[in-house]
Amino acid sequence: MRFSVGLNRRTFSGEPPKLPARKYFVNFIEKLRQDAADIQRAIGILERKCSYLDTLQSQSVSEAARLATLPLRRYIYLGENDLTAANNEYFFDYPLITAYARSENGLIHKSGLGAYLDTNAPPDDAEDIRVLPQQLCLVCNFRGSYDAVYTRIAELYRKHANLPLSRTAYAVNVVDHLVENNQNNYIVNIQIPVLDTQQCSTKAAQ
């Protein structure tokens, strides 16, 4: 009997095993909530990309350049360069639109970036909303890296020198680094406004 009591004391001596701290579970719950919020945000981004793809398909936009009247479109201006734009909360929430300016000597350079809303209304808290009016544009899709977009835009200006094109071209990301690892598979939709529709034919050659 004495031995048995001693054994029991030795077995259960010291501090009892500690339960996990409540803070551990609270932190884990918060992490799950954050993950759920990130997943919902990603779903929203992909849904907007799908919606834009549907728009392009309905407009029969392809890699061959053509003239098309585009509806009024909006974008949230994010800044002049990638670094400034990436710090904006809307950078990952919408397709990215990049403005490319054509200089007098024909060189193409990036002049601004935005979160492309297409024909959708802007969020209530968005501040710098830019509007692209309903207008005739030279449009096409382009597959390739971001660096190659400059070359394609310059090529469009050369091939369609007979058209009174704006010196500002726009490229909207359709397939980008968020959904594709190979940059050669990126797809952008290029839109170059036509300044004087009176001088234009209804069709543009590639």
PDB file of C-alpha atoms in Angstrom:
ATOM      1  CA  MET A   1       0.000   0.000   0.000  1.00  0.00           C
ATOM      2  CA  ARG A   2       2.742   2.427   0.921  1.00  0.00           C
ATOM      3  CA  PHE A   3       4.596   1.538  -2.288  1.00  0.00           C
ATOM      4  CA  SER A   4       1.488   2.135  -4.362  1.00  0.00           C
ATOM      5  CA  VAL A   5       0.949   5.570  -2.901  1.00  0.00           C
ATOM      6  CA  GLY A   6       4.570   6.450  -3.513  1.00  0.00           C
ATOM      7  CA  LEU A   7       4.297   5.320  -7.107  1.00  0.00           C
ATOM      8  CA  ASN A   8       1.254   7.439  -7.679  1.00  0.00           C
ATOM      9  CA  ARG A   9       2.994  10.460  -6.240  1.00  0.00           C
ATOM     10  CA  ARG A  10       5.998   9.945  -8.448  1.00  0.00           C
ATOM     11  CA  THR A  11       3.798   9.506 -11.497  1.00  0.00           C
ATOM     12  CA  PHE A  12       1.792  12.708 -10.971  1.00  0.00           C
ATOM     13  CA  SER A  13       4.420  14.839  -9.306  1.00  0.00           C
ATOM     14  CA  GLY A  14       5.427  18.212 -10.691  1.00  0.00           C
ATOM     15  CA  GLU A  15       3.362  20.658 -12.846  1.00  0.00           C
ATOM     16  CA  PRO A  16       0.338  19.211 -14.657  1.00  0.00           C
ATOM     17  CA  PRO A  17       0.563  19.249 -18.491  1.00  0.00           C
ATOM     18  CA  LYS A  18      -0.325  22.678 -19.838  1.00  0.00           C
ATOM     19  CA  LEU A  19      -3.186  23.209 -22.258  1.00  0.00           C
ATOM     20  CA  PRO A  20      -2.432  25.279 -25.365  1.00  0.00           C
ATOM     21  CA  ALA A  21      -2.708  28.988 -24.657  1.00  0.00           C
ATOM     22  CA  ARG A  22      -5.981  30.576 -25.758  1.00  0.00           C
ATOM     23  CA  LYS A  23      -3.947  33.129 -27.681  1.00  0.00           C
ATOM     24  CA  TYR A  24      -2.755  30.350 -29.986  1.00  0.00           C
ATOM     25  CA  PHE A  25      -6.297  29.562 -31.068  1.00  0.00           C
ATOM     26  CA  VAL A  26      -7.205  33.229 -31.393  1.00  0.00           C
ATOM     27  CA  ASN A  27      -4.202  33.839 -33.652  1.00  0.00           C
ATOM     28  CA  PHE A  28      -5.024  30.762 -35.718  1.00  0.00           C
ATOM     29  CA  ILE A  29      -8.633  31.905 -36.146  1.00  0.00           C
ATOM     30  CA  GLU A  30      -7.441  35.335 -37.303  1.00  0.00           C
ATOM     31  CA  LYS A  31      -5.087  33.708 -39.788  1.00  0.00           C
ATOM     32  CA  LEU A  32      -7.932  31.632 -41.196  1.00  0.00           C
ATOM     33  CA  ARG A  33     -10.072  34.733 -41.484  1.00  0.00           C
ATOM     34  CA  GLN A  34      -7.285  36.549 -43.300  1.00  0.00           C
ATOM     35  CA  ASP A  35      -6.791  33.588 -45.631  1.00  0.00           C
ATOM     36  CA  ALA A  36     -10.529  33.527 -46.307  1.00  0.00           C
ATOM     37  CA  ALA A  37     -10.478  37.263 -47.084  1.00  0.00           C
ATOM     38  CA  ASP A  38      -7.501  36.803 -49.440  1.00  0.00           C
ATOM     39  CA  ILE A  39      -9.281  33.914 -51.191  1.00  0.00           C
ATOM     40  CA  GLN A  40     -12.447  35.969 -51.653  1.00  0.00           C
ATOM     41  CA  ARG A  41     -10.357  38.838 -53.011  1.00  0.00           C
ATOM     42  CA  ALA A  42      -8.633  36.512 -55.473  1.00  0.00           C
ATOM     43  CA  ILE A  43     -12.015  35.139 -56.578  1.00  0.00           C
ATOM     44  CA  GLY A  44     -13.222  38.695 -57.164  1.00  0.00           C
ATOM     45  CA  ILE A  45     -10.148  39.509 -59.263  1.00  0.00           C
ATOM     46  CA  LEU A  46     -10.607  36.396 -61.411  1.00  0.00           C
ATOM     47  CA  GLU A  47     -14.332  37.061 -61.810  1.00  0.00           C
ATOM     48  CA  ARG A  48     -13.570  40.561 -63.106  1.00  0.00           C
ATOM     49  CA  LYS A  49     -11.003  39.133 -65.516  1.00  0.00           C
ATOM     50  CA  CYS A  50     -13.587  36.611 -66.753  1.00  0.00           C
ATOM     51  CA  SER A  51     -16.092  39.408 -67.218  1.00  0.00           C
ATOM     52  CA  TYR A  52     -13.580  41.368 -69.272  1.00  0.00           C
ATOM     53  CA  LEU A  53     -12.794  38.276 -71.360  1.00  0.00           C
ATOM     54  CA  ASP A  54     -16.512  37.935 -72.075  1.00  0.00           C
ATOM     55  CA  THR A  55     -16.539  41.568 -73.220  1.00  0.00           C
ATOM     56  CA  LEU A  56     -13.617  41.004 -75.601  1.00  0.00           C
ATOM     57  CA  GLN A  57     -15.220  37.872 -77.002  1.00  0.00           C
ATOM     58  CA  SER A  58     -18.495  39.693 -77.573  1.00  0.00           C
ATOM     59  CA  GLN A  59     -16.544  42.361 -79.483  1.00  0.00           C
ATOM     60  CA  SER A  60     -14.728  39.691 -81.521  1.00  0.00           C
ATOM     61  CA  VAL A  61     -11.356  41.184 -80.616  1.00  0.00           C
ATOM     62  CA  SER A  62      -8.412  39.188 -81.984  1.00  0.00           C
ATOM     63  CA  GLU A  63      -4.708  39.677 -82.678  1.00  0.00           C
ATOM     64  CA  ALA A  64      -5.607  41.273 -85.996  1.00  0.00           C
ATOM     65  CA  ALA A  65      -5.996  45.045 -85.646  1.00  0.00           C
ATOM     66  CA  ARG A  66      -9.334  46.560 -86.595  1.00  0.00           C
ATOM     67  CA  LEU A  67     -11.423  49.646 -85.979  1.00  0.00           C
ATOM     68  CA  ALA A  68     -14.168  49.388 -83.378  1.00  0.00           C
ATOM     69  CA  THR A  69     -16.312  51.816 -81.437  1.00  0.00           C
ATOM     70  CA  LEU A  70     -15.729  51.201 -77.742  1.00  0.00           C
ATOM     71  CA  PRO A  71     -18.180  52.286 -75.043  1.00  0.00           C
ATOM     72  CA  LEU A  72     -17.361  54.744 -72.284  1.00  0.00           C
ATOM     73  CA  ARG A  73     -14.747  53.171 -70.007  1.00  0.00           C
ATOM     74  CA  ARG A  74     -13.264  54.147 -66.660  1.00  0.00           C
ATOM     75  CA  TYR A  75     -10.122  53.435 -64.700  1.00  0.00           C
ATOM     76  CA  ILE A  76      -8.689  54.430 -61.347  1.00  0.00           C
ATOM     77  CA  TYR A  77      -5.403  56.257 -61.879  1.00  0.00           C
ATOM     78  CA  LEU A  78      -2.652  54.575 -59.843  1.00  0.00           C
ATOM     79  CA  GLY A  79       0.473  56.540 -60.750  1.00  0.00           C
ATOM     80  CA  GLU A  80       3.153  57.119 -63.359  1.00  0.00           C
ATOM     81  CA  ASN A  81       5.279  54.047 -62.648  1.00  0.00           C
ATOM     82  CA  ASP A  82       4.990  50.441 -61.517  1.00  0.00           C
ATOM     83  CA  LEU A  83       6.305  51.077 -58.002  1.00  0.00           C
ATOM     84  CA  THR A  84       3.797  53.816 -57.251  1.00  0.00           C
ATOM     85  CA  ALA A  85       0.953  51.832 -58.776  1.00  0.00           C
ATOM     86  CA  ALA A  86       1.802  48.646 -56.846  1.00  0.00           C
ATOM     87  CA  ASN A  87       1.442  50.517 -53.560  1.00  0.00           C
ATOM     88  CA  ASN A  88      -2.175  51.361 -54.347  1.00  0.00           C
ATOM     89  CA  GLU A  89      -4.854  49.135 -52.829  1.00  0.00           C
ATOM     90  CA  TYR A  90      -6.584  48.723 -56.205  1.00  0.00           C
ATOM     91  CA  PHE A  91      -3.488  47.475 -58.031  1.00  0.00           C
ATOM     92  CA  PHE A  92      -4.397  43.792 -57.622  1.00  0.00           C
ATOM     93  CA  ASP A  93      -8.174  44.212 -57.506  1.00  0.00           C
ATOM     94  CA  TYR A  94      -8.791  45.055 -61.164  1.00  0.00           C
ATOM     95  CA  PRO A  95      -7.155  44.410 -64.542  1.00  0.00           C
ATOM     96  CA  LEU A  96      -4.237  46.787 -65.001  1.00  0.00           C
ATOM     97  CA  ILE A  97      -4.408  49.392 -67.761  1.00  0.00           C
ATOM     98  CA  THR A  98      -1.176  50.994 -68.936  1.00  0.00           C
ATOM     99  CA  ALA A  99      -0.979  54.206 -70.960  1.00  0.00           C
ATOM    100  CA  TYR A 100       1.801  54.417 -73.546  1.00  0.00           C
ATOM    101  CA  ALA A 101       2.742  57.785 -75.045  1.00  0.00           C
ATOM    102  CA  ARG A 102       4.222  58.160 -78.527  1.00  0.00           C
ATOM    103  CA  SER A 103       6.845  60.893 -78.797  1.00  0.00           C
ATOM    104  CA  GLU A 104       7.544  63.047 -81.846  1.00  0.00           C
ATOM    105  CA  ASN A 105      10.350  60.727 -82.950  1.00  0.00           C
ATOM    106  CA  GLY A 106       8.080  57.677 -82.720  1.00  0.00           C
ATOM    107  CA  LEU A 107       9.466  56.227 -79.488  1.00  0.00           C
ATOM    108  CA  ILE A 108       6.953  54.613 -77.141  1.00  0.00           C
ATOM    109  CA  HIS A 109       7.183  55.099 -73.380  1.00  0.00           C
ATOM    110  CA  LYS A 110       4.976  54.254 -70.447  1.00  0.00           C
ATOM    111  CA  SER A 111       3.084  57.302 -69.137  1.00  0.00           C
ATOM    112  CA  GLY A 112       0.737  56.001 -66.455  1.00  0.00           C
ATOM    113  CA  LEU A 113      -1.065  53.032 -64.930  1.00  0.00           C
ATOM    114  CA  GLY A 114      -4.550  52.423 -63.649  1.00  0.00           C
ATOM    115  CA  ALA A 115      -7.034  49.881 -62.334  1.00  0.00           C
ATOM    116  CA  TYR A 116      -9.324  49.196 -65.286  1.00  0.00           C
ATOM    117  CA  LEU A 117     -13.023  49.290 -64.468  1.00  0.00           C
ATOM    118  CA  ASP A 118     -14.200  48.864 -68.066  1.00  0.00           C
ATOM    119  CA  THR A 119     -17.856  49.991 -68.128  1.00  0.00           C
ATOM    120  CA  ASN A 120     -18.410  49.314 -64.417  1.00  0.00           C
ATOM    121  CA  ALA A 121     -19.062  52.016 -61.826  1.00  0.00           C
ATOM    122  CA  PRO A 122     -16.067  52.893 -59.621  1.00  0.00           C
ATOM    123  CA  PRO A 123     -15.909  51.937 -55.934  1.00  0.00           C
ATOM    124  CA  ASP A 124     -17.317  54.576 -53.586  1.00  0.00           C
ATOM    125  CA  ASP A 125     -13.944  55.309 -51.978  1.00  0.00           C
ATOM    126  CA  ALA A 126     -11.991  55.582 -55.252  1.00  0.00           C
ATOM    127  CA  GLU A 127     -10.580  59.081 -55.776  1.00  0.00           C
ATOM    128  CA  ASP A 128      -8.822  59.686 -59.097  1.00  0.00           C
ATOM    129  CA  ILE A 129     -11.218  58.327 -61.723  1.00  0.00           C
ATOM    130  CA  ARG A 130     -10.206  58.760 -65.366  1.00  0.00           C
ATOM    131  CA  VAL A 131     -12.743  58.424 -68.189  1.00  0.00           C
ATOM    132  CA  LEU A 132     -12.188  57.160 -71.712  1.00  0.00           C
ATOM    133  CA  PRO A 133     -15.210  58.343 -73.708  1.00  0.00           C
ATOM    134  CA  GLN A 134     -17.125  56.298 -76.216  1.00  0.00           C
ATOM    135  CA  GLN A 135     -14.895  56.497 -79.242  1.00  0.00           C
ATOM    136  CA  LEU A 136     -13.579  54.809 -82.335  1.00  0.00           C
ATOM    137  CA  CYS A 137     -10.354  52.941 -81.588  1.00  0.00           C
ATOM    138  CA  LEU A 138      -7.827  50.780 -83.331  1.00  0.00           C
ATOM    139  CA  VAL A 139      -7.995  47.595 -81.251  1.00  0.00           C
ATOM    140  CA  CYS A 140      -6.266  44.234 -81.107  1.00  0.00           C
ATOM    141  CA  ASN A 141      -5.017  41.641 -78.662  1.00  0.00           C
ATOM    142  CA  PHE A 142      -1.315  40.980 -78.256  1.00  0.00           C
ATOM    143  CA  ARG A 143       0.335  37.865 -76.831  1.00  0.00           C
ATOM    144  CA  GLY A 144       3.827  38.288 -75.428  1.00  0.00           C
ATOM    145  CA  SER A 145       5.911  39.818 -72.657  1.00  0.00           C
ATOM    146  CA  TYR A 146       5.319  43.293 -71.279  1.00  0.00           C
ATOM    147  CA  ASP A 147       8.559  44.464 -72.913  1.00  0.00           C
ATOM    148  CA  ALA A 148       7.285  43.360 -76.320  1.00  0.00           C
ATOM    149  CA  VAL A 149       4.155  45.519 -75.971  1.00  0.00           C
ATOM    150  CA  TYR A 150       6.239  48.611 -76.828  1.00  0.00           C
ATOM    151  CA  THR A 151       7.282  47.041 -80.137  1.00  0.00           C
ATOM    152  CA  ARG A 152       3.743  45.995 -81.024  1.00  0.00           C
ATOM    153  CA  ILE A 153       2.333  49.469 -80.335  1.00  0.00           C
ATOM    154  CA  ALA A 154       5.076  51.114 -82.406  1.00  0.00           C
ATOM    155  CA  GLU A 155       4.298  48.648 -85.201  1.00  0.00           C
ATOM    156  CA  LEU A 156       0.598  49.563 -85.084  1.00  0.00           C
ATOM    157  CA  TYR A 157       1.430  53.260 -85.464  1.00  0.00           C
ATOM    158  CA  ARG A 158       3.675  52.521 -88.464  1.00  0.00           C
ATOM    159  CA  LYS A 159       1.229  50.185 -90.200  1.00  0.00           C
ATOM    160  CA  HIS A 160      -1.718  52.543 -89.687  1.00  0.00           C
ATOM    161  CA  ALA A 161       0.033  55.840 -90.347  1.00  0.00           C
ATOM    162  CA  ASN A 162      -2.894  56.788 -92.576  1.00  0.00           C
ATOM    163  CA  LEU A 163      -5.178  56.944 -89.534  1.00  0.00           C
ATOM    164  CA  PRO A 164      -5.327  60.023 -87.255  1.00  0.00           C
ATOM    165  CA  LEU A 165      -4.396  58.076 -84.142  1.00  0.00           C
ATOM    166  CA  SER A 166      -4.023  59.560 -80.684  1.00  0.00           C
ATOM    167  CA  ARG A 167      -0.472  59.783 -79.359  1.00  0.00           C
ATOM    168  CA  THR A 168      -1.646  57.827 -76.305  1.00  0.00           C
ATOM    169  CA  ALA A 169      -2.286  54.096 -76.584  1.00  0.00           C
ATOM    170  CA  TYR A 170      -3.748  51.918 -73.848  1.00  0.00           C
ATOM    171  CA  ALA A 171      -3.029  48.290 -73.030  1.00  0.00           C
ATOM    172  CA  VAL A 172      -5.282  46.351 -70.655  1.00  0.00           C
ATOM    173  CA  ASN A 173      -3.922  43.207 -69.030  1.00  0.00           C
ATOM    174  CA  VAL A 174      -6.044  40.181 -69.873  1.00  0.00           C
ATOM    175  CA  VAL A 175      -3.692  37.328 -68.972  1.00  0.00           C
ATOM    176  CA  ASP A 176      -0.839  38.440 -66.718  1.00  0.00           C
ATOM    177  CA  HIS A 177       1.558  37.289 -64.002  1.00  0.00           C
ATOM    178  CA  LEU A 178      -1.319  36.674 -61.590  1.00  0.00           C
ATOM    179  CA  VAL A 179      -2.553  33.702 -63.607  1.00  0.00           C
ATOM    180  CA  GLU A 180       0.342  32.798 -65.944  1.00  0.00           C
ATOM    181  CA  ASN A 181       3.994  32.041 -65.164  1.00  0.00           C
ATOM    182  CA  ASN A 182       5.315  32.250 -68.725  1.00  0.00           C
ATOM    183  CA  GLN A 183       5.552  35.916 -69.737  1.00  0.00           C
ATOM    184  CA  ASN A 184       5.426  34.958 -73.414  1.00  0.00           C
ATOM    185  CA  ASN A 185       1.835  33.860 -72.811  1.00  0.00           C
ATOM    186  CA  TYR A 186       0.703  37.193 -71.387  1.00  0.00           C
ATOM    187  CA  ILE A 187      -2.164  38.806 -73.312  1.00  0.00           C
ATOM    188  CA  VAL A 188      -3.030  42.495 -73.393  1.00  0.00           C
ATOM    189  CA  ASN A 189      -5.830  44.290 -75.207  1.00  0.00           C
ATOM    190  CA  ILE A 190      -4.474  47.338 -77.047  1.00  0.00           C
ATOM    191  CA  GLN A 191      -6.726  50.345 -77.649  1.00  0.00           C
ATOM    192  CA  ILE A 192      -5.575  53.391 -79.633  1.00  0.00           C
ATOM    193  CA  PRO A 193      -8.201  56.148 -79.949  1.00  0.00           C
ATOM    194  CA  VAL A 194      -8.869  57.662 -83.363  1.00  0.00           C
ATOM    195  CA  LEU A 195      -8.941  61.468 -83.223  1.00  0.00           C
ATOM    196  CA  ASP A 196     -10.885  62.237 -86.389  1.00  0.00           C
ATOM    197  CA  THR A 197     -13.467  59.624 -87.295  1.00  0.00           C
ATOM    198  CA  GLN A 198     -14.399  61.514 -90.472  1.00  0.00           C
ATOM    199  CA  GLN A 199     -11.115  60.447 -92.080  1.00  0.00           C
ATOM    200  CA  CYS A 200     -11.404  56.794 -91.223  1.00  0.00           C
ATOM    201  CA  SER A 201     -12.642  53.853 -93.165  1.00  0.00           C
ATOM    202  CA  THR A 202     -14.674  51.299 -91.269  1.00  0.00           C
ATOM    203  CA  LYS A 203     -11.978  48.686 -91.543  1.00  0.00           C
ATOM    204  CA  ALA A 204      -8.260  48.560 -90.764  1.00  0.00           C
ATOM    205  CA  ALA A 205      -5.781  46.128 -92.185  1.00  0.00           C
ATOM    206  CA  GLN A 206      -3.571  44.223 -89.802  1.00  0.00           C
TER     207      GLN A 206
END
